[in-house]
XYZ file of C-alpha atoms in Angstrom:
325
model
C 2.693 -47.029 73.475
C 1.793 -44.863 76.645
C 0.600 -41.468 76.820
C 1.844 -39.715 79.829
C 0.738 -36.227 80.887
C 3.515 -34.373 82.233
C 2.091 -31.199 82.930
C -0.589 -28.911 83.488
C -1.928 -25.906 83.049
C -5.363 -24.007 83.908
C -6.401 -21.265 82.163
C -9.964 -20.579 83.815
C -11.957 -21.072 80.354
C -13.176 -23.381 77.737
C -11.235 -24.491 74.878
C -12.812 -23.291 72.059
C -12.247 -19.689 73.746
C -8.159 -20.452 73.944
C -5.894 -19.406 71.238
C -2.303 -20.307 71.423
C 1.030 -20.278 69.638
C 4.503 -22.046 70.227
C 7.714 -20.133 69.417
C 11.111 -19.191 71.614
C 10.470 -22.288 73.903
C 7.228 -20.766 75.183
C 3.686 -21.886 74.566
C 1.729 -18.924 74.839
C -1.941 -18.736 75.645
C -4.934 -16.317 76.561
C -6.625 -17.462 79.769
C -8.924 -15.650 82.297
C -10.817 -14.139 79.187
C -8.037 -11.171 79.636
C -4.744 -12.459 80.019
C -1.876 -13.485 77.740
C 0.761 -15.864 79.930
C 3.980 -17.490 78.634
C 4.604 -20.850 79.608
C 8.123 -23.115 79.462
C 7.316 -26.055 76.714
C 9.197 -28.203 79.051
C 7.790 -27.518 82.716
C 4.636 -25.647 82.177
C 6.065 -23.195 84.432
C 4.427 -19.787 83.894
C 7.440 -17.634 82.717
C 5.315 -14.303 82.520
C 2.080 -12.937 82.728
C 0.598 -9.763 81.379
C -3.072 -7.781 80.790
C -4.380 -8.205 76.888
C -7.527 -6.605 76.536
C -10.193 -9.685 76.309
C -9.967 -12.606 73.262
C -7.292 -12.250 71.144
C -8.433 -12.254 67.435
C -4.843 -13.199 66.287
C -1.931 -14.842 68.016
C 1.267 -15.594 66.783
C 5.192 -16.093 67.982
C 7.786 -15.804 64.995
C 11.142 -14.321 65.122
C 11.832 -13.401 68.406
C 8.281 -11.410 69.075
C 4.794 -12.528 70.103
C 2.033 -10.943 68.552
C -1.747 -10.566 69.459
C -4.788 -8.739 68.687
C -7.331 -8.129 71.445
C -10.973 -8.176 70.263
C -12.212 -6.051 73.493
C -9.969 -2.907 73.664
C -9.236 -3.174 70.230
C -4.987 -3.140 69.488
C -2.118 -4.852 68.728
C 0.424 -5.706 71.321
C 4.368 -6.959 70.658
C 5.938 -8.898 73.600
C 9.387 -10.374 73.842
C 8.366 -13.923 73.915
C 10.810 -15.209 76.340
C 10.183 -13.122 79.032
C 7.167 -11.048 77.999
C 8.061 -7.850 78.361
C 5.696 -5.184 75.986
C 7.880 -3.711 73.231
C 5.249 -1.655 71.574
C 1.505 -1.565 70.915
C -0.923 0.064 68.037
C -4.581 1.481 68.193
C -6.595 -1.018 66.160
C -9.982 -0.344 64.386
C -12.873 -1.764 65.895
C -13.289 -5.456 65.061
C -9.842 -5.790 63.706
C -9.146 -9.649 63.220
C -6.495 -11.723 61.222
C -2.635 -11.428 61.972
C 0.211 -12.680 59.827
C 3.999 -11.692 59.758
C 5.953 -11.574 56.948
C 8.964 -9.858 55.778
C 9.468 -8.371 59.295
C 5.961 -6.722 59.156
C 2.503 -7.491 61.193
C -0.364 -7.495 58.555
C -3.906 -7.124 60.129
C -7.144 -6.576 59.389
C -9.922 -8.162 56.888
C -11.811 -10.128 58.900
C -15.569 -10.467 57.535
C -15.056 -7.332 55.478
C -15.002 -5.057 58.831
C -11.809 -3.146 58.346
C -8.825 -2.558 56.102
C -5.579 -4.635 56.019
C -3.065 -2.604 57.469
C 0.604 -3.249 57.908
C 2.812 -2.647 61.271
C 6.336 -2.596 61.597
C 7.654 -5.233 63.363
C 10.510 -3.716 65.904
C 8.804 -0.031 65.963
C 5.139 -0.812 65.644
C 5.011 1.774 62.895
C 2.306 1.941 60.742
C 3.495 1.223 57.681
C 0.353 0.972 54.881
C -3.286 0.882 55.260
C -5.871 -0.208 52.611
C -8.323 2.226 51.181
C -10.877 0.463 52.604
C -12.389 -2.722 54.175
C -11.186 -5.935 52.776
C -13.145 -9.329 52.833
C -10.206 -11.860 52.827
C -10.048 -15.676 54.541
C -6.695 -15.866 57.095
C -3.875 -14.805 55.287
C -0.709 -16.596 54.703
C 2.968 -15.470 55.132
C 4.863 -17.117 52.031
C 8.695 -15.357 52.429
C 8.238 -11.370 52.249
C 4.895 -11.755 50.381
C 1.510 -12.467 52.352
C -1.539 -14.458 50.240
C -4.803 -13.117 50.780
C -8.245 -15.332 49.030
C -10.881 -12.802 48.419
C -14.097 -14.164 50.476
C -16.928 -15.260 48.107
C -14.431 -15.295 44.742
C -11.675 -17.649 43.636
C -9.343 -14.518 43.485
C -5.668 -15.279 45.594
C -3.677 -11.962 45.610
C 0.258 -12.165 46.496
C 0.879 -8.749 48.233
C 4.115 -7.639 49.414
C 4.169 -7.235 53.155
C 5.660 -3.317 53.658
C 3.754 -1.960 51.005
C 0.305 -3.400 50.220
C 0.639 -3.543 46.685
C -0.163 -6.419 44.649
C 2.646 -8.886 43.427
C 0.864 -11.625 41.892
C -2.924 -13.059 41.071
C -4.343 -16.299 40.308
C -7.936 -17.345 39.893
C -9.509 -20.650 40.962
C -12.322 -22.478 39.311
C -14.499 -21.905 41.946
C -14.828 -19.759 45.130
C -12.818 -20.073 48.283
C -14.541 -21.677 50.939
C -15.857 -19.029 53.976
C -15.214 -19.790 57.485
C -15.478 -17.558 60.354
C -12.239 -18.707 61.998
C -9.447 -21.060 60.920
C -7.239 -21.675 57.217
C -8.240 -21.598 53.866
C -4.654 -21.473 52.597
C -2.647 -24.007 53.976
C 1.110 -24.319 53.537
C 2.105 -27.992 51.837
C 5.523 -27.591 51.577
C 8.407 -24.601 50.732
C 6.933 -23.969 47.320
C 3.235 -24.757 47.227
C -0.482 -23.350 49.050
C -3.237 -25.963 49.592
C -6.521 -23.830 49.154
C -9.802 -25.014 50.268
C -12.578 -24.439 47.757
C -16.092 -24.021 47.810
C -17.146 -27.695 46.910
C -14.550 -29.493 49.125
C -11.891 -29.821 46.549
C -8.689 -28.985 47.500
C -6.613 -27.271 45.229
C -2.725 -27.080 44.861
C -1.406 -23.299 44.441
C 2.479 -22.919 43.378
C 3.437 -19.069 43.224
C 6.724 -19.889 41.255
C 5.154 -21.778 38.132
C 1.422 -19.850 38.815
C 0.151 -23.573 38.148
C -3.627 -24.184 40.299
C -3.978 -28.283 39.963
C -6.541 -30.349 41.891
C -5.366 -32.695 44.612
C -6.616 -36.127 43.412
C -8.516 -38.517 46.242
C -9.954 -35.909 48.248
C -12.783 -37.448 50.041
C -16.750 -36.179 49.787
C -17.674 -34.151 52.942
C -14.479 -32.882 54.295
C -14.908 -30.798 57.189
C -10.808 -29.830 58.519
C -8.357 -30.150 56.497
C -4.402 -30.100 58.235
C -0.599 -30.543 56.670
C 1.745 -32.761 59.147
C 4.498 -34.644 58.262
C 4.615 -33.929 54.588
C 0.389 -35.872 54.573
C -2.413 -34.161 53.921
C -4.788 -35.034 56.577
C -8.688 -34.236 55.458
C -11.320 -35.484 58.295
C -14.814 -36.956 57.248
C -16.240 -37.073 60.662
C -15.633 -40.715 61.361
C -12.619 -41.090 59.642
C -9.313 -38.915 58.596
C -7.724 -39.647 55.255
C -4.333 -39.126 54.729
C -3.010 -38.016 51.101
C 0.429 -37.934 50.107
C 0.457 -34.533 47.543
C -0.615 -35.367 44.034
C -1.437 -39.223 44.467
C -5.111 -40.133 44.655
C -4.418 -43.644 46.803
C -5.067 -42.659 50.576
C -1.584 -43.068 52.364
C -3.958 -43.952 55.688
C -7.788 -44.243 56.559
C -7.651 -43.388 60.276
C -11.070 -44.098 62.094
C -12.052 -41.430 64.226
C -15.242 -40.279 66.464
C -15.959 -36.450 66.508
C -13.994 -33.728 64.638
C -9.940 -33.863 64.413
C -8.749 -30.775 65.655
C -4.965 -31.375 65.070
C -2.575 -33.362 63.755
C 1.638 -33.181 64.488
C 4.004 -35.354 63.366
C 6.292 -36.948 65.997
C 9.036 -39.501 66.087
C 7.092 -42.055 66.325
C 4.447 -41.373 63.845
C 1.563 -39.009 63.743
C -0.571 -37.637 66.564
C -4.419 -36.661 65.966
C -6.182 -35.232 68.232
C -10.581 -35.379 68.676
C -12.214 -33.018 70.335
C -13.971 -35.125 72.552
C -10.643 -35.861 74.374
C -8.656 -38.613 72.871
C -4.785 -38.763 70.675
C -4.632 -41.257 68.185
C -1.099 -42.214 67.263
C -0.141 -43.666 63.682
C 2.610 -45.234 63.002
C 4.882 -44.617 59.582
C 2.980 -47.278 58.391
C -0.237 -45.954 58.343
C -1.407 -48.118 61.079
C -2.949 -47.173 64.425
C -0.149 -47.794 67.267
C -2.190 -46.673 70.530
C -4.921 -44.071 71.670
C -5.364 -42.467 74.988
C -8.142 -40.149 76.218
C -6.299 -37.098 78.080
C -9.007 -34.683 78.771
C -12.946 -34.158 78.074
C -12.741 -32.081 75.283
C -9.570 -30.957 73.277
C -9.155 -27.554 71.016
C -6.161 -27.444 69.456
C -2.904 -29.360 69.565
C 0.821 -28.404 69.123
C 4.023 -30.416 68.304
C 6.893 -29.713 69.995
C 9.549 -32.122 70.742
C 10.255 -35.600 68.475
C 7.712 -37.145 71.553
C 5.624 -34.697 72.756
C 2.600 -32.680 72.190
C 1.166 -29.901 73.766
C -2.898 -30.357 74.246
C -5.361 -27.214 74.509
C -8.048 -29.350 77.206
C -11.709 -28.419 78.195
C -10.470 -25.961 80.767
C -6.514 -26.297 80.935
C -3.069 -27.113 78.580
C -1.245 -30.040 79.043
C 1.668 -31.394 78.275
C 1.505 -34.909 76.709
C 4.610 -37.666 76.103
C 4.564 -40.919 74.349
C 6.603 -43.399 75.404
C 7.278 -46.787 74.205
């Protein structure tokens, strides 16, 4: 198996300072500290380029609109992906963080406990509800018109409908949600079920429809990312990742790997993980390792795109990445 770089990208700043989203054949990206550019997926051609305000808090591209919250000039901007053009923007409250869509509404707000969740329209930028006041909540969730919120520092998962506010649905875990500064909490296993990270490293299955809150057997001790590709659950120990097909305690796959996994995708040939000191690890439907290839110094993030390629957030740059037989 060879890994061939097709493309690249600069974007003038380290990774761990890049956020980035995929949607409308763009990969979009901050870079410069200040500026939000849309790039083709298939050339790395920059498409358009426009001022932001500096480090998005929240970046997303769903539906035919890009979404981001700036952390420095505090607001919320709506592009048309494709070509970038602004289609409306909203005064934020300082320290604003978090963005989900759902049900054709932008939901902010709640990061560490600053500010209120607030919803936006999406095609008017209308403000459509605010809380009454700050909320402490972990990333929210879209899950159909409804968004999930887990209450920081309780086991408390609210379903709140996305144009009103109000409160749909509650479940309690045994134990509190675990509290990280940035990155999931709820992850989405499939159409009709939430993985939740908990305070003790369990991971704990969430269905909405039934209300049922079961443990996911075979979670390894001292789990430190946790990612969904391919239908696996993919839960990193620092020198290895385990892979854990839903309910069944039996690891699928015990990949070894050096330094943290910072993505996983699922490709034609198998599954790509990424470590952030540089390398891609592909596994084959087998569970076995097929090939690895360092691409950069350090890696970020990673993004699947194509049934062979993967998009790579590097030290200082994006790149596109193929694998070939």
């Amino acid at each position: 198996m060879i890994f061939e770089t097709v493309w690249r990208h600069s974007v003038h700043q380290r990774a761990y300072l890049t956020r980035s989203a995929v949607g409308s054949g763009r990969l979009v990206v901050n870079e410069r500290a200040s500026r939000l550019v849309g790039l083709d997926v298939r050339d790395g051609g920059v498409r358009w380029d426009v001022p932001l305000g500096k480090w998005p808090q929240g970046l997303t591209v769903t539906g035919g609109h890009c979404l981001a919250v700036s952390h420095w000039g505090q607001r919320l901007s709506c592009h048309e992906p494709i070509a970038g053009e602004l289609r409306w923007h909203a005064e934020l409250p300082t320290h604003t963080g978090h963005l989900v869509v759902a049900g054709g509404v932008a939901v902010v707000g709640g990061w560490r406990g600053y500010t209120p969740l607030a919803g936006y329209d999406l095609d008017s930028g209308a403000l459509l509800w605010r809380g009454g006041g700050p909320a402490a909540v972990e990333e929210p969730l879209a899950l159909g018109d409804r968004v999930l919120l887990a209450e920081r520092g309780t086991g408390l998962i609210r379903a709140v409908d996305s144009r009103t506010g109000r409160d749909q649905q509650t479940w309690r875990l045994p134990e509190p949600v675990l509290e990280v500064d940035i990155g999931p909490v709820l992850i989405r296993l499939d159409v009709g079920r939430v993985l939740v990270r908990g305070t003790s490293g369990v991971l704990w299955v969430l269905c909405p429809v039934t209300g049922e809150v079961l443990r996911q057997p075979g979670v390894p001790a001292g789990v430190r990312a946790v990612a969904v590709a391919g239908g696996l659950l993919w839960c990193d120990t620092g020198d290895h990742v385990v892979a854990l097909e839903p309910g069944v305690a039996q690891p699928w796959a015990r990949v070894p790997h050096y330094g943290r996994c910072v993505g996983v995708a699922a490709v034609e040939s198998g599954y790509v993980l990424a470590g952030h000191l540089g390398r891609l690890i592909l596994v084959g439907h087998d569970g076995g390792v097929v090939g690895w290839a360092t691409v950069d110094k350090r890696i970020g993030g990673l993004h699947g795109v194509d049934r062979d390629r993967v998009l790579v957030l590097g030290k200082s740059e994006v790149l596109a990445v193929d694998l070939r037989p």
